Each structure stands twice: as structure tokens, then as C-alpha cells.
Tab-separated table of C-alpha atoms and ligand atoms in Angstrom:
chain	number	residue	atom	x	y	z
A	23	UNK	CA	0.000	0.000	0.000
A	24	UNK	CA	1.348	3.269	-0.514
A	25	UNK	CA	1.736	5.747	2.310
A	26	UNK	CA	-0.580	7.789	3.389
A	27	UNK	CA	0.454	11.542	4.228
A	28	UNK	CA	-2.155	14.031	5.739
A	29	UNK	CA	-4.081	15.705	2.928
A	30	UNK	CA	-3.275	19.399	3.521
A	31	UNK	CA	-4.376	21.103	0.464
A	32	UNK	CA	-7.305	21.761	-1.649
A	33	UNK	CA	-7.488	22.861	-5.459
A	34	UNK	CA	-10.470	24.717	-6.481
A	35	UNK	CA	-11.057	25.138	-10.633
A	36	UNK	CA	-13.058	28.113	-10.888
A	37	UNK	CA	-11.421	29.206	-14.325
A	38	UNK	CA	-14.495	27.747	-16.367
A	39	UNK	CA	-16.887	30.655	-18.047
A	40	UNK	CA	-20.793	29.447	-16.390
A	41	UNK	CA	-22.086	29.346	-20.317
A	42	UNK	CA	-24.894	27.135	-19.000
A	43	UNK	CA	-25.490	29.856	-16.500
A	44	UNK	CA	-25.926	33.015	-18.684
A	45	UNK	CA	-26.703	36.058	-18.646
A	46	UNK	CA	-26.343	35.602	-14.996
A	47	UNK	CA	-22.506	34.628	-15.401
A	48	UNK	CA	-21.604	37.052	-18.086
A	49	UNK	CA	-19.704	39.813	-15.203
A	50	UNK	CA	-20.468	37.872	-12.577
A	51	UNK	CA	-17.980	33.993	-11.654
A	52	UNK	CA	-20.533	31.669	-11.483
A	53	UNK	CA	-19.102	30.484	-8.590
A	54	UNK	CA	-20.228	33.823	-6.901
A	55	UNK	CA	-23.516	33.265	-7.103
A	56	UNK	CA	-25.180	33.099	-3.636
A	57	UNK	CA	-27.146	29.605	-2.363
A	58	UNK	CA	-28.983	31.421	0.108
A	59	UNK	CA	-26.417	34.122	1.567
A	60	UNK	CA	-23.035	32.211	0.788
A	61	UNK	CA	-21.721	32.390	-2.804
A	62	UNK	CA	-21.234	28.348	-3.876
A	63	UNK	CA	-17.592	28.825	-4.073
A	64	UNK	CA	-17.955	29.559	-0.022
A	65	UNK	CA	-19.956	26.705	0.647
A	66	UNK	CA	-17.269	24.477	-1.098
A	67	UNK	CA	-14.348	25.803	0.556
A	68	UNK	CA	-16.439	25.583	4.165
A	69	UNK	CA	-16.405	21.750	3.203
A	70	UNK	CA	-12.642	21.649	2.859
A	71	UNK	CA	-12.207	23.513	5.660
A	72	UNK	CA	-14.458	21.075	7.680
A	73	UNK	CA	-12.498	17.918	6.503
A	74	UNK	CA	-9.306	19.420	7.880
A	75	UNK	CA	-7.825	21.166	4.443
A	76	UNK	CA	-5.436	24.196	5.674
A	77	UNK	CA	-4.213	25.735	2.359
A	78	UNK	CA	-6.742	26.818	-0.281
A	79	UNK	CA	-5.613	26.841	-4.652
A	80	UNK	CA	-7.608	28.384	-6.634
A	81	UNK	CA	-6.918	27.677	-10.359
A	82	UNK	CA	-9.016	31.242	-11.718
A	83	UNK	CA	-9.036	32.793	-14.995
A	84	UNK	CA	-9.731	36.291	-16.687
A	85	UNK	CA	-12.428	38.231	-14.979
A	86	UNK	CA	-12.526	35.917	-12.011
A	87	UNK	CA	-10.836	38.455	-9.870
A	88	UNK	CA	-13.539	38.827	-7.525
A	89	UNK	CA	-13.188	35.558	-5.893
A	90	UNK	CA	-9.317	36.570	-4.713
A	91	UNK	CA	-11.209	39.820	-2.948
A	92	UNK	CA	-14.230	37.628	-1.363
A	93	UNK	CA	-11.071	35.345	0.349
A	94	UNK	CA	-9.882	38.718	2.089
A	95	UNK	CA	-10.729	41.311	4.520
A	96	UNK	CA	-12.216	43.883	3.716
A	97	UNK	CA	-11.471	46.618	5.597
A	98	UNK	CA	-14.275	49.463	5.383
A	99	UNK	CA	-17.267	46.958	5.858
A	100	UNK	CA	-15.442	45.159	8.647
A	101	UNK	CA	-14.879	48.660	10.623
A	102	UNK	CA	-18.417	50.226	9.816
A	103	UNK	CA	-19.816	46.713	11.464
A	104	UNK	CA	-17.340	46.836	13.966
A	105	UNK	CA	-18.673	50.465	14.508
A	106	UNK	CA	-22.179	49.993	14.736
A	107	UNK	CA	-21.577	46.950	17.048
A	108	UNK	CA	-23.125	43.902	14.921
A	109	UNK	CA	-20.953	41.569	16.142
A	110	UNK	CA	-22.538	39.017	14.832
A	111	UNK	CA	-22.334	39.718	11.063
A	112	UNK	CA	-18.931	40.870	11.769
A	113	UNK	CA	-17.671	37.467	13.906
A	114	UNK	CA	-19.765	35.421	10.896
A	115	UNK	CA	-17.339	37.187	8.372
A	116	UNK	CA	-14.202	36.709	9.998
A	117	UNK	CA	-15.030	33.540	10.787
A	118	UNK	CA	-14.951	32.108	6.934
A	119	UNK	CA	-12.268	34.065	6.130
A	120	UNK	CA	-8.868	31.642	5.875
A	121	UNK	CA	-6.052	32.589	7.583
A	122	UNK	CA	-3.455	34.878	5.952
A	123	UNK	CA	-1.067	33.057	3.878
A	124	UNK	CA	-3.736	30.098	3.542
A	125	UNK	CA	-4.513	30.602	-0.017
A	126	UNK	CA	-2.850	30.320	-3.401
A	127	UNK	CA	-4.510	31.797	-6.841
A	128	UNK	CA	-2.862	30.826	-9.991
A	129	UNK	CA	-4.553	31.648	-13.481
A	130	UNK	CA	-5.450	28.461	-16.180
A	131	UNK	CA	-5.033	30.912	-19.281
A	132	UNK	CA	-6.687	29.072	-21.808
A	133	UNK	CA	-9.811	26.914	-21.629
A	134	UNK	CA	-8.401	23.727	-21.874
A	135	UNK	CA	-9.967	21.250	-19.939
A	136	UNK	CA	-10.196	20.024	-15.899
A	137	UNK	CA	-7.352	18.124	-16.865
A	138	UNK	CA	-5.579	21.029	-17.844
A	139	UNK	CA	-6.696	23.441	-14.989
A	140	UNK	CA	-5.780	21.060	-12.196
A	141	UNK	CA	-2.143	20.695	-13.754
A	142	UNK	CA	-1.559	24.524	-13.183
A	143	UNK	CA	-1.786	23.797	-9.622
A	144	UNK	CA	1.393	21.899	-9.630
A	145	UNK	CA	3.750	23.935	-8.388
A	146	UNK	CA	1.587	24.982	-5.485
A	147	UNK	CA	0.369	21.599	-4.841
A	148	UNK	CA	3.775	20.250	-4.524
A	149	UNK	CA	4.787	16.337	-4.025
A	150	UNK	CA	2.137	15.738	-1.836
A	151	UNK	CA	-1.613	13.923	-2.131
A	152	UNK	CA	-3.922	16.801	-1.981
A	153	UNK	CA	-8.146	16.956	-2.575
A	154	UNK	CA	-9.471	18.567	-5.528
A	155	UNK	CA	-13.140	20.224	-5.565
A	156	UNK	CA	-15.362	21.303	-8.412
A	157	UNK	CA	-17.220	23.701	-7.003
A	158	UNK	CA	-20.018	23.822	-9.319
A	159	UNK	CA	-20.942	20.523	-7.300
A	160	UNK	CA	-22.078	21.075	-3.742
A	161	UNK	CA	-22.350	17.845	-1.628
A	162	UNK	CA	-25.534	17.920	1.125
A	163	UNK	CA	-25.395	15.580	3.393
A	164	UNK	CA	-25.304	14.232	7.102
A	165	UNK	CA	-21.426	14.235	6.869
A	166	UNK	CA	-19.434	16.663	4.827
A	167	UNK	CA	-18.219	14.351	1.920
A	168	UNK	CA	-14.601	15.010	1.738
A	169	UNK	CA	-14.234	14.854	5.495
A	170	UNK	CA	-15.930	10.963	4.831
A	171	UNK	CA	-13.098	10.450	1.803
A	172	UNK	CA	-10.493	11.374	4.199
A	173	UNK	CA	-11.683	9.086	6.568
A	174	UNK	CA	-11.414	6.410	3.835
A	175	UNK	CA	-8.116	7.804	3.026
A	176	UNK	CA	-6.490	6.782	6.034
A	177	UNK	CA	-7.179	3.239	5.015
A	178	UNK	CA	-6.548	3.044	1.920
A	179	UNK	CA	-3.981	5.617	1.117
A	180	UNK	CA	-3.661	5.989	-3.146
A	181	UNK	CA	-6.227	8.148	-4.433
A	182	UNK	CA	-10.080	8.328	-3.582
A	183	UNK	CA	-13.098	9.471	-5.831
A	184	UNK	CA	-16.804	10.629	-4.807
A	185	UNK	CA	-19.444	8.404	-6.742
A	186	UNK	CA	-22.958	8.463	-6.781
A	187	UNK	CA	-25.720	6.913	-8.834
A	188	UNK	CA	-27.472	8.681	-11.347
A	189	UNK	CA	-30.041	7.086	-13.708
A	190	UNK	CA	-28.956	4.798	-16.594
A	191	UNK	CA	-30.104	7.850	-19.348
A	192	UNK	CA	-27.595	10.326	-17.289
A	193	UNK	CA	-24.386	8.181	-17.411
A	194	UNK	CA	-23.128	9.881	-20.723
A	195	UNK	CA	-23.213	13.121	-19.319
A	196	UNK	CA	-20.257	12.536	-16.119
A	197	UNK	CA	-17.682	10.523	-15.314
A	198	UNK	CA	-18.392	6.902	-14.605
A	199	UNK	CA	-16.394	4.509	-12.397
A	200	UNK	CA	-17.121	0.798	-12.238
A	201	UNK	CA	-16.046	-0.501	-9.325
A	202	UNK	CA	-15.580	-4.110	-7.363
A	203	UNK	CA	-18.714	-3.705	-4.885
A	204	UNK	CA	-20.878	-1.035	-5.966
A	205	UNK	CA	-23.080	-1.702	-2.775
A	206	UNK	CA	-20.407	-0.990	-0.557
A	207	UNK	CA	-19.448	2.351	0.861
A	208	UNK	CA	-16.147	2.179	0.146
A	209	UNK	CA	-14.689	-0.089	-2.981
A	210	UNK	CA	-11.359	-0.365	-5.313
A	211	UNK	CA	-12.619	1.146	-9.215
A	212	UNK	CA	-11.705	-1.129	-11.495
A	213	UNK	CA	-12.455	1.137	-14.787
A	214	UNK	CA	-13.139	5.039	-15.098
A	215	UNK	CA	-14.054	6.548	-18.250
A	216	UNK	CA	-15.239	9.868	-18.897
A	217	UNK	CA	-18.639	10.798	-20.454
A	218	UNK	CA	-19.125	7.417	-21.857
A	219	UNK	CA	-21.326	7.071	-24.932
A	220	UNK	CA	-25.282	6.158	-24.220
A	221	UNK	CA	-25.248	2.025	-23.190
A	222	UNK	CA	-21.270	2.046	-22.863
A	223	UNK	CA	-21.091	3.287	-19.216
A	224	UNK	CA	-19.066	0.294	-16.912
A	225	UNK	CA	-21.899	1.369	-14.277
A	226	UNK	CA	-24.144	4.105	-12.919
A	227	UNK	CA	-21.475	5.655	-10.614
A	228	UNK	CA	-21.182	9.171	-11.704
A	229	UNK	CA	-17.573	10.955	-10.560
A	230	UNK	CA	-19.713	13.728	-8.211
A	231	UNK	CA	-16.446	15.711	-8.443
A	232	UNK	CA	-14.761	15.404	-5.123
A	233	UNK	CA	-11.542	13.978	-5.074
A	234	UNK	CA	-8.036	12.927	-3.272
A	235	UNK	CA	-4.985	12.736	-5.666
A	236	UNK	CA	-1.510	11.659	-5.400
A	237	UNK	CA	0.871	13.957	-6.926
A	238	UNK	CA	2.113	11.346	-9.633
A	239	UNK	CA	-1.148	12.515	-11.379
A	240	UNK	CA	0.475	15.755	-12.469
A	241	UNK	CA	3.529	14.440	-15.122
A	242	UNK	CA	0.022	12.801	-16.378
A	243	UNK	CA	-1.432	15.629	-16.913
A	244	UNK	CA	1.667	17.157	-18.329
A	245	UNK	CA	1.355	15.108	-21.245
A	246	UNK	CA	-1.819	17.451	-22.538
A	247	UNK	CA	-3.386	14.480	-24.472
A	248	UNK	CA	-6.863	15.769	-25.586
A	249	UNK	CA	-9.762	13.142	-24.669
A	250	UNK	CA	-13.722	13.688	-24.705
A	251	UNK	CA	-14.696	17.205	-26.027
A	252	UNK	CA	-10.987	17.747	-26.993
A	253	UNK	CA	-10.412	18.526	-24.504
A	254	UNK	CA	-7.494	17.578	-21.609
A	255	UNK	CA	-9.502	15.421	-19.232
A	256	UNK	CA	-8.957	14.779	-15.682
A	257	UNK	CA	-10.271	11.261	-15.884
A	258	UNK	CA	-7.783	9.906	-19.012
A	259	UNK	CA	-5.146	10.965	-16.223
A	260	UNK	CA	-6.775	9.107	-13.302
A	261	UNK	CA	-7.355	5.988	-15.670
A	262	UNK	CA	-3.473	6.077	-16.147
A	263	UNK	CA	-2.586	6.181	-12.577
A	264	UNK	CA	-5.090	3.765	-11.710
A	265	UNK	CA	-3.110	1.206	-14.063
A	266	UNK	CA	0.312	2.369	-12.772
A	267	UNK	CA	1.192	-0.261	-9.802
A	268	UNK	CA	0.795	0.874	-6.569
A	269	UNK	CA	-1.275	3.788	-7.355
A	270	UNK	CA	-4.873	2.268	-6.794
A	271	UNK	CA	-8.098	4.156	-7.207
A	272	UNK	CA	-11.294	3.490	-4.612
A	273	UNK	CA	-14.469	5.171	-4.391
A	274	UNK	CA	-16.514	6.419	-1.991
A	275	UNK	CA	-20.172	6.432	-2.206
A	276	UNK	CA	-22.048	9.612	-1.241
A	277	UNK	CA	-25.062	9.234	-0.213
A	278	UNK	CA	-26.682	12.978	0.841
A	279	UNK	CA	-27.803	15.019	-2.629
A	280	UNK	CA	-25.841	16.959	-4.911
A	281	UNK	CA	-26.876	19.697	-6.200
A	282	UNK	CA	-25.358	20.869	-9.791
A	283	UNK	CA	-24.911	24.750	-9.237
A	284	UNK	CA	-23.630	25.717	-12.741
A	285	UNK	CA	-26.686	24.414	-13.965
A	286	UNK	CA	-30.077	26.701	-13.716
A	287	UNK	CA	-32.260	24.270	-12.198
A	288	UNK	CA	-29.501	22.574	-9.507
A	289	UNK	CA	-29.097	26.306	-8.451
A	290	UNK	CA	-32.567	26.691	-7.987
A	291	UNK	CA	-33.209	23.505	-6.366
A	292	UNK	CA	-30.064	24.210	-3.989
A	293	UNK	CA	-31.183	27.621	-2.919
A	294	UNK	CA	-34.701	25.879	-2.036
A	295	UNK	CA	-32.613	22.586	0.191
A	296	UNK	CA	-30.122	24.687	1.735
A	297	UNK	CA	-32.860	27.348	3.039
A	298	UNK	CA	-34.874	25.261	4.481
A	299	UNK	CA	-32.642	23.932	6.537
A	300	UNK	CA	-32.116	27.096	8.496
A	301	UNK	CA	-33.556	28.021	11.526
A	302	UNK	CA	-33.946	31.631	10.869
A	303	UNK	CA	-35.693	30.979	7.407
A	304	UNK	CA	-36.705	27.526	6.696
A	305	UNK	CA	-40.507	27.683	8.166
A	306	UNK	CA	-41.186	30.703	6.390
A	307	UNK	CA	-40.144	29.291	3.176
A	308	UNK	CA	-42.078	26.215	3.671
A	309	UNK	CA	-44.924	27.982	4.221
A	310	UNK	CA	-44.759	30.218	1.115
A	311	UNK	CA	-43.582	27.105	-1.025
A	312	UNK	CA	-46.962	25.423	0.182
A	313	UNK	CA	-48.665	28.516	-0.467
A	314	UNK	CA	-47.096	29.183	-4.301
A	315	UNK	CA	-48.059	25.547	-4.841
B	23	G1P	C1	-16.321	16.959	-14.798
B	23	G1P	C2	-15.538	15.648	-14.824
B	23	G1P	C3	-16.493	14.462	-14.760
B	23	G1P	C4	-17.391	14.573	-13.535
B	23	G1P	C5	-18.112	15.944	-13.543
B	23	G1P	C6	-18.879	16.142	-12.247
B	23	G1P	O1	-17.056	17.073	-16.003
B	23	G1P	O2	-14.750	15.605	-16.006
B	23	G1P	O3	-15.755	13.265	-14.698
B	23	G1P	O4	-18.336	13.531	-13.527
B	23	G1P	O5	-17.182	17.014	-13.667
B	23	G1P	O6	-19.586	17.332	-12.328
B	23	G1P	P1	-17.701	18.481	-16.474
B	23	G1P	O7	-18.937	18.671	-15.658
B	23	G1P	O8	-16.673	19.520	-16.222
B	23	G1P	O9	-18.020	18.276	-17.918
């Protein structure tokens, strides 16, 4: 088995350009967009930060700016509320801010792929295993899903992938993984393949986008062969590794929702899940759901 080292860092891709999100995205990062009062990109990062991740990479892109000032103080607001004594706003702020030093933007400067935009986080990642989040994808459940592939982690050291089920006429649009025991939580992936014609897929395991790397995955990557879409795909690396010995692949099932936030209707359906949930506005919004319904 291959050693396992304490998974320190996070990558966040937030280069890509929200086309399915427009005209919403066209000034605005997707990513920015709020689920409730957090943009997504917040919620994701609150999930890293739960499972233990200390340093934060953010692989951005031209007018993505914005996220580098959200990750910061910022000075005037935090005075005025300072000022008029709402410590609680205030304390909330500082609280999801990361700690000076704790973050790393580099820029992808071409729209070349996931494979591609997680390979300009090499230098910062380093020769170390590290997790990588899309953040279009937020994870809902009991247990914050990279703090439960950490946990898995420890076991199995290599590299660990979310999965989830989706239905058979979905499988072409993700990643799929077969695996050994697709009813256990935790299995080794024998196959990966990404976006898998209609009737092809291995299984109904979709890649939910959550994942723990080794650092061998990066002279992979380096090797900018273009898979599905032409594009440089983060899977084609994976299914590499995964056939390099000693470098074994397992999955972890995740079994709260997902919610796809680059897409109009995951947004929607997010905003609607994650407000409820709160105490200070979830029985108002049931009752004006029921109501509108
Ligand atoms: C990417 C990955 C794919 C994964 C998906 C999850 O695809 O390449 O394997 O299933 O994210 O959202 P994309 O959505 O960027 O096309």
C-alpha cells in the first residue's frame, strides 16, 4: 500500500466561463452566485475547511478576480460593522475568512480542460496527495463528503473518488467509475471513463467531483493528451494512474444530494434545500412554497 500523508491542500477550478449559466454569469464567476447568503464557491471551501484542508488553490481565470477579494478582509465593511456593534455579522465574516497566507490563486489561461486546470496547480500543490473540488458541485449531506473520503483515506492511502448513482439515461453526461462492490461504501474502481457514450457506461457511478490525488497525477497531466470534447480530461489521467502499480483508485459512495450549481435548475433547487434547513428561514419558506403551490 502506498503511504498515506495528511491531505493538507485543496485545489479549487473556478477558471471555467458558467455558459450554461448566462446572462447571470456574463460579469459575474458563477461560482459567486449566492445559495442562500453564501456564494457556492464559499460553501465548497467551508467543506474543505471542515475535513481538515489548511491551504486553499484556486486555479481562476480572466475576470474571475472577484473571488481573490471575497477570500480577504475587507477593511471598510469590517470597521463600519465593527462600529455599529453587529458583532454578529462581523464574527460570521471573519469567521470564513482563511487565515493569511492560507490561499494560493494561480490563473489556467486558456480553456483547456479540468485536466488542464488542475495541472496549473502543480507547483503549489507540490509532491504531496492533496483533494481537488469542483465547485459547481455542492455535496448535502449528514457528513461533509470530503471529510468521509479522508476518513477512507487513512485506510486506503492511493487516491479516492466521490461516486454516486445517477439514472442509466444520465451516465453519458459525467464521469463513470465501475467498481468491485458497488453496494459498498467504500470499494477499489476497477475502470473510469469519462462521459461514456449512451449504453457504454461500466456502471451508474457518476464521478460527483470530489476527489483525493496523489501527486504522480500531475507528469500525467503534463502530457496534454486531448480526450472527450478535446479537450485535456482529468479522468484519461486518473485511468493512467489507476493502471500504474501501486497507485490504486477506490471510491466512496455519497449518499446525501448533490446539487449541480452551474446548472439553472440545480441552483434553484439548492437555494430551495439549503434554506430550508435554516432556523432563521426555513418555516417561512415552507410555508410560502406550500402557499405558491
Ligand atoms: C467533470 C468531470 C467528470 C465529472 C463531472 C462532475 O465534467 O470531467 O468526470 O463527472 O465534472 O460534475 P464536467 O462537468 O466539467 O463536464
Amino acid at each position: 500500500m502506498t503511504k498515506i500523508k495528511r491531505i493538507r491542500k485543496a485545489v479549487f477550478p473556478v477558471a471555467g466561463l458558467g455558459t450554461r449559466f448566462l446572462p447571470a454569469t456574463k460579469a459575474v464567476p458563477k461560482e459567486m452566485l449566492t445559495v442562500v447568503d453564501k456564494p457556492v464557491i464559499q460553501h465548497v471551501v467551508n467543506e474543505a475547511r471542515a475535513a481538515g484542508i489548511e491551504h486553499f488553490i484556486f486555479v481562476t481565470g480572466r475576470g474571475k478576480a472577484v473571488i481573490e477579494d471575497h477570500f480577504d478582509h475587507q477593511f471598510e465593511l469590517e470597521a463600519t460593522l465593527s462600529g455599529k456593534k453587529k458583532t454578529r455579522e462581523l464574527d460570521e465574516l471573519l469567521a470564513e475568512l482563511p487565515e493569511a497566507g492560507c490561499t494560493s490563486f494561480t490563473r489556467q489561461q486558456a480553456p483547456r480542460g479540468l485536466g488542464h486546470a488542475v495541472w496549473c496547480a502543480r507547483d503549489i500543490v507540490g509532491d504531496e496527495p492533496f483533494a481537488l473540488l469542483l465547485p459547481d458541485m455542492l455535496h448535502h449531506g449528514a457528513k461533509p463528503c470530503l471529510a468521509e473520503m479522508i476518513e477512507a483515506y487513512e485506510t486506503t492511502g492511493g487516491n479516492v473518488i466521490a461516486v454516486a448513482p445517477v439514472p442509466d439515461n444520465q451516465t453519458h453526461q459525467y464521469g463513470i467509475a465501475g467498481v468491485e462492490d458497488a453496494k459498498a461504501k467504500v470499494s477499489r474502481i476497477t475502470s473510469m471513463v469519462e462521459k461514456p457514450p449512451k449504453g457504454t457506461a461500466p456502471s451508474n457511478l457518476h464521478i460527483t467531483g470530489r476527489y483525493v490525488l496523489e501527486p504522480e497525477i500531475f507528469p500525467l497531466l503534463g502530457r496534454h493528451e486531448a480526450g472527450a470534447g478535446g479537450e485535456i480530461q482529468l479522468t484519461d489521467a486518473m485511468i493512467a494512474l489507476n493502471n500504474a502499480p501501486g497507485h490504486a483508485f477506490h471510491a466512496v459512495r455519497f449518499d446525501g444530494d448533490i446539487y449541480d450549481c452551474g446548472s439553472k435548475i440545480g441552483f434553484l433547487l439548492a437555494n430551495v434545500a439549503y434554506g430550508l434547513e435554516r432556523d432563521d428561514l426555513g418555516p417561512q419558506l415552507r410555508a410560502a412554497i406550500k402557499d405558491m403551490l
